[in-house]
Amino acid sequence: MKNKHMHLFLVGLLFGSIVMNPVQALTDTLGIAPAQEQEAANLLSEPLNSFEKSENQEPSPDNKDVFSESEAKENLLENETSSSLEDDAAMNEEQSDNSKELSESQSSESNTSESMKDNADQNQIHKKDSKMLMAPMEASETFTYDLTVEYDPLKFKSLVIDLPIPEKYIQDELYFRLLLGGDDGNFYEYKSDQQYFMTGSSHSNPVIGVNTLQMSWSNFTQGWSPDDYEYFGFTVVIHYKDANGNDLFTAAYNIRFTNSHLTIQYVDESGHEIYPSRRIDDSRNQPYNVSTSDYIPQIPGYELDTSKLPSNAIGVFQRGEFTVTYVYQKAQIDYTDILIKDSTIHTQDTWSPIDNFIEASSKEGKQLTYEEFLANGGIISGTVDTQTAGTYTVSYTLNNLTKDATIVVKPRLTAINVSDSTIYVGDPWEAEDNFESALDKDGNDVDFSALTVDASKADTSKAGSFDVTYTYDGVTSTAIVTVKEKQTAVNVHDSTIYVGDNWEAEDNFDSALDKDGNPIDFQELTVDASKAETNKAGTFEVTYTYDGVTSTAIITVKEKMTAVNVHDSTIYVGDSWQAEDNFDSALDKDGNDVALSDLTVDASKADTSKAGTFEVKYTYDGVTSTAIVTVKEKMTAVNVHDSTIYVGDNWEAEDNFDSALDKDGN
């Protein structure tokens, strides 16, 4: 056999018959504990068509068995000494001249659920011990693949099969080696722990994407005679490494041959097919049994002709296509049947007898529709009053067979509860605002979203009213929405204050009304006085808001001109004195003259009866001035003398004046 692949040959005779259990071999090699051995031994217990990753195993740092292409060629030369393998190679070379391309293909175990079941039954008849192959422990991950391939070794063609690579490694460059036999061999009997010796295999290193193996047909026969052929598959376990020899993962491939195809036919006495045939695919020489009820269907209008039972209903699979035929004859029995159902409806529902009819069968076993049931003499008796709750019986009769259907009519509990409402022009409104609740015909709550709502007349932009209809399951309720003009008002006034005056937002509030015209307390308003500033001259705005209506008050802050002007004075003990004596003038905050009478005067300390001082306070609009009054002792004196004059003397008043002092002693 000549191809671009590297050929590896192993002389099986040098190793004798099948040797040690691979579980024990790998256990001894790697030092695996018994518990791990048991876990590994379950590898081949996976169902067909599985693709599962086992739990990670720590890679063995010493296991770096990667064959380079040159090493593979050396092995090829070393192992070509086997004469039996040379014969195989010669035969393969000869057969390849007379053959076309290989026709095998990989597929799932079966194209139908019936075929899967049949093949699963056949898998149980393998003669070998059912002990499963262990999971190799060298790699960190283990994958199992169950594959089937259409292949017949006695066509004397090599087996070429593509082995899938896990998706996570599909782009990697992978290396592996194959040992065709011995303690570390890669090949086993199908899903078994029994090693199998291959007499020839070829493959390529490295692998990217798909691993393609090619094996001699002679591996799968017992000799040259077709009667000796009995092998139906094998298992190969491959340890994949990277280019540096590091373990990546292990894949176990369970490869099953399909080369025998059994068709079970069901015909009448004339040989016409009366029931769909069944197909079972398996390997040659595997036993089968299609004589059970699973493979002999009940066919309406027919019965099995037991005088013509097939002689090959039990046997072993033959190479290629073969047939088992069951012959049926017309049934002599009456297959009349009527299949109906009970039902529950609600008052006001529509009902017809066809609602409870499923199907019927004629005497001959032909399936009948409702129309065919009536056309074949079917009779319906009884009726249902859908306006009245109760239980009714309707009978269906065909060929003296009567079946009764029970129809329960329940009260319809469907209800929609809505409410009228009043809103105001410009208010937001949704149809759901007027929805209270709804019930279906069984009294279960119904969500608003399940209703059909007609709000086409809704208009909240002007005063008036509109209707909204809510419908569910034939029941309609109407809500009336009244739209009123809003009477909402907020009344405030502007004002003027002076620097330092006390001020509250409520000082500028006059009144407010809600949308119905009712008075609103100041506390219900939203007031924004964030700009208020009374410590300096200027203006600020204050907004007052209620129910979307806002009014603004402007507050002017002026500088105060208030002034009180007084003066100090000096008087003398006993002098008359008034507080007005020390008052000069006064101005209000706007600069207007203010009379003394508008001032607050504190003269409680005034005392003119003795020498000393006292204070008098004059206050207006928060401004106070103080006058100090000094009371002095009086020093006033007039000195004169008496005198005597004579008649006719000149006399002046000054003649008797000596001296005088004012109150200050001057």
XYZ file of C-alpha atoms in Angstrom:
666
model
C 0.000 0.000 0.000
C 1.485 3.321 -1.044
C 0.308 6.670 0.143
C 1.623 9.888 1.617
C 1.012 8.698 5.193
C 3.680 7.219 7.410
C 3.218 3.450 7.798
C 3.729 1.821 11.164
C 3.802 -1.949 11.449
C 4.098 -4.105 14.527
C 4.761 -7.820 14.510
C 2.003 -9.137 16.722
C 3.505 -12.578 16.889
C 6.466 -11.195 18.838
C 4.133 -10.325 21.680
C 2.029 -13.455 21.677
C -1.666 -13.354 22.368
C -3.514 -10.463 24.025
C -1.709 -9.377 27.152
C -2.384 -7.566 30.342
C -5.476 -5.611 31.163
C -4.906 -1.946 30.108
C -6.336 -0.767 33.398
C -3.747 -2.752 35.305
C -1.027 -1.758 32.852
C -1.615 1.929 33.221
C -2.126 1.561 36.957
C 1.255 -0.125 37.323
C 2.905 2.429 35.057
C 1.479 5.578 36.610
C 0.933 4.448 40.167
C -2.791 5.159 40.036
C -4.749 4.457 43.179
C -7.509 1.793 43.013
C -10.202 4.471 43.305
C -8.776 6.252 40.261
C -8.516 2.930 38.460
C -12.216 2.302 39.031
C -13.115 5.791 37.849
C -10.993 5.331 34.747
C -12.490 1.940 34.002
C -15.852 3.566 33.332
C -14.664 5.311 30.164
C -16.473 2.995 27.771
C -19.695 2.917 29.768
C -20.803 6.170 28.064
C -23.899 5.881 25.793
C -23.573 5.962 21.999
C -23.179 9.339 20.297
C -21.826 10.859 23.500
C -19.201 13.547 23.718
C -18.153 14.157 27.284
C -15.047 15.464 29.002
C -13.892 13.663 32.120
C -12.562 15.357 35.198
C -9.068 16.779 34.721
C -6.146 14.525 35.536
C -2.720 15.908 36.408
C -0.392 15.236 33.436
C 2.569 12.968 33.968
C 5.728 15.054 33.510
C 7.741 11.997 32.424
C 5.370 10.945 29.625
C 6.669 12.644 26.495
C 6.134 9.892 23.885
C 5.862 11.964 20.741
C 6.927 10.442 17.431
C 8.541 12.706 14.913
C 8.158 11.834 11.264
C 11.724 10.506 11.165
C 11.093 8.265 14.188
C 7.936 6.971 12.547
C 9.900 6.040 9.448
C 12.475 4.220 11.575
C 9.697 2.246 13.259
C 8.297 1.452 9.853
C 11.595 -0.042 8.726
C 12.037 -1.983 11.958
C 8.570 -3.507 11.861
C 8.399 -4.407 8.197
C 10.145 -7.707 9.053
C 6.816 -9.376 9.754
C 6.076 -11.732 6.892
C 2.367 -11.882 7.670
C 2.149 -8.114 7.512
C 4.013 -8.105 4.230
C 1.379 -10.485 2.901
C -1.350 -8.131 4.105
C 0.364 -5.197 2.469
C 0.691 -7.135 -0.770
C -2.959 -8.100 -0.680
C -3.983 -4.521 0.011
C -1.836 -3.389 -2.947
C -3.477 -5.959 -5.181
C -7.009 -5.192 -4.064
C -6.527 -1.452 -4.413
C -5.933 -1.921 -8.175
C -9.456 -3.312 -8.514
C -11.232 -0.931 -6.151
C -12.599 2.557 -6.383
C -12.610 5.165 -3.627
C -13.462 3.914 -0.127
C -17.222 4.046 0.438
C -17.347 3.995 4.168
C -18.866 7.032 5.993
C -19.249 8.004 9.576
C -22.776 8.571 10.897
C -24.824 8.543 14.059
C -25.789 5.113 15.412
C -29.176 5.230 13.651
C -31.409 7.533 11.596
C -34.545 6.707 13.597
C -35.401 6.080 17.227
C -36.494 2.556 16.303
C -33.109 1.795 14.775
C -31.349 3.164 17.852
C -33.355 0.854 20.053
C -32.668 -2.150 17.799
C -28.934 -1.487 17.705
C -28.849 -0.948 21.460
C -30.338 -4.436 21.838
C -27.738 -5.881 19.515
C -24.860 -4.272 21.405
C -25.707 -6.430 24.399
C -24.867 -9.682 22.602
C -21.083 -9.214 22.431
C -19.448 -12.330 23.748
C -16.632 -10.575 25.577
C -16.655 -9.460 29.178
C -18.641 -6.197 29.455
C -15.968 -4.590 31.620
C -15.342 -1.083 30.253
C -12.045 0.350 29.067
C -10.270 2.585 31.569
C -9.729 6.299 30.992
C -6.015 6.911 30.338
C -4.446 8.961 33.087
C -1.516 10.601 31.297
C -3.420 13.595 29.943
C -5.154 16.372 31.844
C -8.450 15.828 30.000
C -10.252 12.797 28.639
C -12.829 12.744 25.832
C -14.963 9.849 24.603
C -16.447 9.534 21.103
C -18.838 6.848 19.835
C -18.573 6.551 16.037
C -20.162 4.322 13.416
C -18.789 3.676 9.948
C -20.204 1.756 6.997
C -17.446 -0.830 6.490
C -17.125 -4.431 5.318
C -13.598 -5.865 5.744
C -14.278 -8.615 3.214
C -14.475 -6.074 0.450
C -10.701 -6.144 0.962
C -10.316 -2.414 1.294
C -8.501 -0.522 3.983
C -10.496 1.186 6.696
C -9.984 4.944 6.567
C -11.661 6.801 9.393
C -11.591 10.412 10.560
C -11.306 10.816 14.315
C -12.672 14.093 15.707
C -10.553 16.431 17.815
C -12.127 18.398 20.724
C -13.111 21.861 19.597
C -10.737 23.609 22.009
C -7.772 21.803 20.361
C -9.003 21.822 16.762
C -6.580 24.570 15.676
C -3.580 23.125 17.510
C -0.724 21.083 16.080
C -1.059 17.724 17.875
C 1.318 14.767 18.087
C 0.690 11.168 19.100
C 2.002 7.665 18.620
C 0.329 4.342 17.978
C 1.478 0.992 19.346
C -0.281 -1.803 17.525
C 0.058 -4.261 20.409
C 1.790 -5.018 23.657
C 1.225 -3.686 27.142
C 1.012 -0.095 25.936
C -0.971 -0.771 22.765
C -3.625 1.705 21.718
C -6.196 -0.763 20.362
C -8.923 -2.729 22.171
C -11.849 -4.882 21.297
C -14.999 -2.761 20.955
C -15.850 -1.111 24.301
C -13.821 -3.706 26.169
C -10.680 -3.852 28.282
C -9.324 -6.640 26.041
C -6.401 -5.382 23.961
C -6.478 -5.990 20.262
C -3.429 -6.444 18.033
C -3.408 -4.467 14.825
C -1.312 -5.834 11.968
C -0.987 -2.570 10.106
C -1.857 1.059 10.563
C -0.880 4.376 9.080
C -1.423 7.935 10.187
C 0.120 11.399 9.952
C 1.973 13.509 12.486
C 1.284 16.213 13.362
C -2.556 16.397 13.373
C -4.600 19.570 12.920
C -8.403 19.476 13.037
C -9.116 15.777 12.223
C -7.000 12.698 12.872
C -7.233 10.295 9.942
C -6.227 6.646 10.505
C -5.913 3.905 7.896
C -5.904 0.195 8.817
C -5.613 -3.024 6.856
C -8.814 -4.994 6.257
C -7.027 -8.099 7.515
C -7.245 -6.767 11.082
C -10.977 -7.479 11.129
C -11.227 -11.034 9.746
C -10.365 -14.394 11.199
C -9.062 -15.744 7.934
C -9.537 -15.662 4.188
C -12.972 -17.240 4.139
C -16.043 -14.971 4.371
C -17.448 -17.388 6.905
C -14.605 -16.574 9.252
C -15.516 -12.893 9.416
C -17.128 -11.883 12.706
C -15.443 -8.685 13.912
C -17.773 -5.674 14.264
C -15.614 -2.826 15.569
C -12.826 -1.773 17.876
C -11.729 0.927 20.315
C -8.622 3.045 19.982
C -7.265 5.237 22.796
C -4.904 8.041 21.724
C -2.819 10.280 23.970
C -2.314 13.647 22.278
C 0.672 15.877 23.004
C 1.950 19.241 21.865
C 5.158 19.785 19.885
C 7.174 19.865 23.111
C 5.911 16.495 24.236
C 3.558 17.876 26.887
C 0.395 15.860 27.505
C -2.743 17.690 26.319
C -5.624 15.237 26.402
C -6.644 11.645 25.798
C -9.414 10.610 23.392
C -11.102 7.211 23.377
C -12.792 6.380 20.049
C -15.351 3.543 20.072
C -15.662 2.632 16.375
C -18.562 0.390 15.346
C -18.859 -1.167 11.866
C -22.194 -1.116 10.077
C -22.288 -3.598 7.193
C -25.578 -5.440 7.542
C -29.019 -3.939 6.865
C -32.226 -5.708 7.821
C -35.540 -4.465 6.393
C -38.805 -5.664 7.982
C -41.704 -5.512 5.497
C -45.450 -5.711 6.154
C -47.512 -6.836 3.150
C -50.968 -8.193 2.368
C -51.645 -11.511 0.675
C -50.931 -9.915 -2.693
C -47.547 -8.648 -1.586
C -48.597 -4.990 -1.386
C -47.081 -2.974 1.417
C -49.771 -2.066 3.984
C -47.608 -0.611 6.736
C -44.324 1.351 6.726
C -41.308 -0.950 6.688
C -38.618 -0.787 9.349
C -34.844 -0.883 8.904
C -32.204 -2.107 11.360
C -28.489 -1.531 10.715
C -25.810 -3.588 12.488
C -22.688 -5.679 11.997
C -22.536 -9.063 10.332
C -23.005 -12.101 12.568
C -24.629 -10.085 15.348
C -27.825 -11.826 16.504
C -31.266 -10.300 16.035
C -34.826 -11.207 17.012
C -37.723 -9.436 15.267
C -40.329 -12.028 16.191
C -41.574 -10.069 19.208
C -44.618 -7.808 19.404
C -42.329 -4.793 19.118
C -41.823 -5.685 15.458
C -45.313 -7.035 14.655
C -47.716 -4.066 14.660
C -51.494 -4.166 14.931
C -52.723 -2.925 11.545
C -56.392 -1.807 11.440
C -58.419 -4.029 9.102
C -55.748 -6.708 9.015
C -54.547 -9.605 11.071
C -51.242 -11.449 10.962
C -51.262 -14.591 8.809
C -49.668 -17.001 11.265
C -49.403 -19.655 8.556
C -46.896 -17.502 6.701
C -44.582 -16.405 9.473
C -41.060 -15.632 8.218
C -38.475 -18.294 8.922
C -35.724 -15.721 9.383
C -37.387 -13.619 12.103
C -34.613 -14.813 14.426
C -31.045 -15.082 13.251
C -27.789 -13.265 12.782
C -27.142 -10.259 10.601
C -25.979 -11.108 7.092
C -23.580 -9.083 5.030
C -25.354 -6.420 2.965
C -29.125 -6.086 2.584
C -31.663 -8.741 3.619
C -35.390 -8.774 4.391
C -37.839 -10.263 6.894
C -41.432 -10.174 5.602
C -44.649 -10.416 7.616
C -47.814 -11.267 5.675
C -51.212 -9.960 6.827
C -54.690 -10.958 5.693
C -57.914 -8.992 5.757
C -59.440 -8.971 9.232
C -62.744 -10.695 9.773
C -63.521 -8.706 12.907
C -65.514 -5.499 13.332
C -63.122 -2.619 13.963
C -65.863 -0.109 14.621
C -64.726 2.403 17.195
C -65.596 5.937 18.220
C -63.176 8.200 20.040
C -64.750 11.200 21.744
C -63.920 13.508 24.628
C -65.690 15.286 27.450
C -65.507 19.056 27.618
C -66.325 22.086 29.717
C -67.678 25.284 28.205
C -69.380 28.411 29.531
C -72.747 29.997 28.958
C -72.932 31.916 25.687
C -70.118 29.831 24.188
C -70.774 28.297 20.782
C -70.900 24.490 20.631
C -71.221 21.827 17.931
C -71.147 17.989 18.115
C -67.880 18.039 16.177
C -66.247 19.747 19.179
C -66.308 16.496 21.184
C -65.584 14.139 18.275
C -61.986 12.989 17.820
C -62.169 10.179 15.264
C -63.956 6.944 14.434
C -63.127 3.649 12.725
C -65.302 1.760 10.270
C -65.962 -1.975 10.453
C -62.997 -2.472 8.186
C -60.775 -0.385 10.431
C -60.644 2.681 8.227
C -60.181 5.884 10.170
C -63.113 8.254 9.702
C -63.331 12.020 9.956
C -66.435 13.626 11.445
C -67.957 14.071 7.993
C -67.111 10.469 7.060
C -68.584 9.304 10.370
C -71.925 10.884 9.433
C -71.682 9.636 5.837
C -71.192 6.066 7.126
C -74.445 6.203 9.114
C -73.177 7.807 12.283
C -75.930 9.172 14.540
C -75.738 11.958 17.117
C -78.386 12.308 19.812
C -78.733 14.881 22.547
C -78.104 18.602 22.563
C -76.480 21.307 24.644
C -78.176 24.529 25.797
C -75.316 26.991 25.951
C -77.537 29.648 27.525
C -78.179 27.563 30.636
C -75.555 26.230 33.006
C -75.706 22.485 33.599
C -74.404 19.051 32.548
C -75.440 17.576 29.190
C -74.884 14.185 27.525
C -74.477 13.771 23.774
C -74.353 10.257 22.250
C -72.407 9.221 19.138
C -73.539 5.936 17.512
C -72.010 3.902 14.655
C -72.768 0.267 13.786
C -74.567 -0.359 17.100
C -71.642 1.111 19.052
C -72.536 4.151 21.172
C -70.190 6.451 23.041
C -71.358 9.276 25.321
C -69.681 12.642 25.725
C -70.342 14.793 28.783
C -70.496 18.536 28.239
C -70.480 20.751 31.337
C -71.808 24.275 30.805
C -70.527 26.592 33.517
C -71.861 30.054 34.336
C -69.808 32.692 32.585
C -68.177 34.810 35.311
C -66.566 37.264 32.942
C -66.690 40.794 34.380
C -65.016 44.150 33.827
C -65.139 46.715 36.621
C -64.379 50.337 35.774
C -65.144 53.669 37.435
C -66.109 57.123 36.250
C -63.733 59.927 37.093
C -63.282 63.692 37.015
C -60.069 65.267 35.834
C -59.072 68.791 34.860
C -57.967 70.346 31.610
C -54.353 69.433 30.934
C -54.193 66.643 33.510
C -52.314 63.471 32.427
C -54.688 60.540 31.907
C -54.425 56.868 30.937
C -57.215 54.397 30.206
C -55.877 52.235 33.036
C -56.729 55.051 35.497
C -60.423 54.108 35.307
C -59.846 50.319 35.329
C -60.607 48.537 38.612
C -60.518 44.776 37.885
C -61.573 42.070 35.437
C -62.438 38.366 35.646
C -62.377 35.670 32.986
C -65.223 33.241 32.490
C -63.897 31.048 35.315
C -63.615 33.951 37.747
C -59.848 34.283 37.502
C -58.263 37.722 37.580
C -57.455 39.192 34.187
C -54.643 41.664 33.666
C -55.476 45.039 32.151
C -53.194 44.288 29.198
C -55.541 41.466 28.122
C -58.463 43.876 27.600
C -59.387 45.665 24.383
C -59.725 49.376 25.166
C -61.360 52.027 22.975
C -60.198 55.468 24.148
C -60.522 57.108 20.739
C -62.781 59.865 22.130
C -60.424 60.874 24.923
C -59.613 64.618 24.963
C -58.155 66.242 28.062
C -57.318 69.537 26.371
C -60.733 71.092 26.955
C -63.630 70.942 29.388
C -66.272 68.300 28.648
C -66.647 64.514 28.987
C -65.780 61.406 26.987
C -66.508 57.655 27.102
C -63.918 54.869 27.294
C -64.959 51.244 26.601
C -63.195 48.182 28.051
C -63.893 44.782 26.425
C -62.887 41.221 27.319
C -64.330 37.942 26.037
C -67.484 39.627 24.739
C -68.149 41.679 27.875
C -67.895 45.493 27.650
C -67.938 48.160 30.364
C -67.871 51.928 29.859
C -66.249 54.606 32.005
C -67.204 58.291 31.720
C -64.399 60.782 32.201
C -65.413 64.374 32.996
C -62.895 67.106 32.184
C -63.289 70.352 34.160
C -61.657 73.752 33.850
C -59.123 74.274 36.570
C -59.928 77.079 39.108
C -56.540 76.868 40.643
C -55.188 80.309 41.637
C -52.326 81.692 43.715
C -52.591 85.385 44.706
C -49.570 87.307 46.012
C -48.449 90.962 46.091
C -45.225 92.869 45.683
C -43.786 94.755 48.659
C -41.063 97.120 49.804
C -38.994 96.536 52.895
C -35.843 98.056 54.313
C -32.430 96.654 54.947
C -32.496 94.624 58.121
C -36.291 94.322 58.265
C -37.760 90.961 59.290
C -39.421 89.242 56.325
C -41.248 85.943 55.709
C -42.510 84.520 52.397
C -45.989 84.459 53.860
C -45.863 88.302 54.140
C -46.494 88.548 50.384
C -49.100 85.725 50.163
C -52.716 86.824 49.822
C -54.757 83.688 48.989
C -54.915 80.473 46.912
C -57.625 78.240 45.433
C -57.528 74.564 44.369
C -58.852 73.394 40.993
C -62.372 73.260 42.428
C -62.145 76.808 43.823
C -61.658 75.801 47.444
C -59.322 77.945 49.612
C -55.855 76.534 50.114
C -53.742 77.147 53.175
C -50.329 78.733 52.698
C -48.625 75.582 54.018
C -49.884 73.583 51.003
C -47.999 75.793 48.550
C -44.504 75.166 47.271
C -42.493 78.336 47.884
C -39.127 79.170 46.356
C -37.523 81.998 48.381
C -33.989 80.946 47.592
C -33.156 84.418 46.236
C -34.353 86.336 49.318
C -31.756 88.833 50.641
C -32.790 91.504 53.212
C -29.339 92.561 54.323
C -28.699 94.858 51.409
C -30.646 97.157 49.139
C -32.030 95.606 45.961
C -34.893 93.369 44.770
C -35.601 89.616 44.790
C -38.363 87.325 43.545
C -40.301 84.699 45.456
C -42.406 82.055 43.600
C -45.528 80.461 45.042
C -46.752 77.226 43.331
C -49.803 75.036 43.755
C -51.073 72.293 41.418
C -49.082 73.602 38.476
C -50.013 77.263 38.955
C -47.201 79.656 39.922
C -47.294 83.318 40.971
C -44.310 85.564 41.657
C -43.911 88.377 44.212
C -41.201 91.026 43.852
C -39.720 92.376 47.097
C -37.809 95.672 47.002
C -35.255 96.213 49.765
C -34.393 99.886 50.463
C -31.747 101.535 52.631
C -33.293 103.005 55.823
C -33.104 106.953 56.251
C -34.438 106.914 59.784
C -32.770 109.595 62.048
C -33.359 111.213 65.490
C -31.459 114.484 66.182
C -31.154 115.846 69.794
C -28.706 118.038 71.695
C -27.262 118.194 75.191
C -28.141 121.165 77.460
C -27.381 122.809 80.808
C -30.037 124.085 83.192
C -30.075 125.192 86.809
C -31.644 123.751 89.850
C -35.282 124.651 89.856
C -35.414 125.564 86.159
C -38.432 124.296 84.254
C -37.502 121.605 81.651
C -39.311 119.562 78.943
C -37.968 116.698 76.850
C -38.865 118.741 73.797
C -36.204 121.262 74.925
C -33.439 118.901 73.762
C -35.203 117.572 70.566
C -34.064 119.049 67.283
C -35.641 116.896 64.510
C -36.421 113.319 63.303
C -36.805 111.525 59.936
C -38.627 108.277 59.067
C -37.004 105.520 56.913
C -38.076 107.348 53.759
C -36.551 110.683 54.971
C -39.817 112.338 55.920
C -39.996 114.636 59.005
C -41.331 112.993 62.103
C -42.960 114.940 64.982
C -41.698 114.522 68.532
C -45.035 113.035 69.403
C -44.204 110.058 67.125
C -41.036 109.356 69.066
C -40.699 107.218 72.121
C -39.033 109.346 74.834
C -37.472 107.907 77.963
C -37.023 110.819 80.496
C -37.408 108.649 83.522
C -34.063 109.795 84.922
C -34.798 113.554 84.652
C -34.302 115.481 87.978
C -33.992 119.316 88.035
C -34.198 119.663 91.782
C -30.537 119.141 92.363
C -27.306 119.686 90.659
C -26.103 116.793 88.481
C -26.758 115.202 85.036
C -29.359 112.891 83.531
C -29.942 111.189 80.155
C -33.030 111.389 77.990
C -33.510 108.772 75.152
C -35.429 109.548 71.971
C -36.420 106.454 69.840
C -38.107 106.107 66.442
C -38.370 102.994 64.226
C -35.464 101.327 65.941
C -33.209 104.364 65.956
C -32.336 105.873 69.382
C -30.513 109.117 70.266
C -29.572 110.275 73.789
C -29.427 113.883 75.179
C -27.454 114.671 78.354
C -28.945 117.394 80.576
C -26.613 119.054 83.140
C -28.280 120.674 86.221
C -26.185 123.348 87.969
C -26.622 125.272 91.239
C -27.700 128.944 90.635
C -25.105 131.784 91.818
C -27.377 134.755 91.131
C -26.972 137.778 93.632
C -27.946 141.559 93.741
C -26.271 143.802 96.362
C -27.776 147.323 97.263
C -27.797 149.652 100.234
C -30.163 151.890 101.950
C -29.674 155.639 101.783
C -31.052 158.975 103.117
C -31.567 161.926 100.895
C -33.256 165.253 101.189
C -36.162 166.838 99.608
C -35.245 168.069 96.324
C -32.092 165.936 96.030
C -31.416 164.249 92.694
C -31.796 160.475 93.000
C -31.321 157.563 90.652
C -32.032 153.921 91.363
C -28.469 153.156 90.565
C -27.517 155.283 93.559
C -28.495 152.426 95.841
C -26.997 149.590 93.658
C -23.823 148.109 94.846
C -23.260 144.963 92.604
C -24.959 141.910 91.033
C -23.994 138.266 89.898
C -25.748 136.077 87.382
C -26.520 132.400 88.057
C -23.072 131.480 86.913
C -21.513 134.041 89.342
C -20.715 136.565 86.690
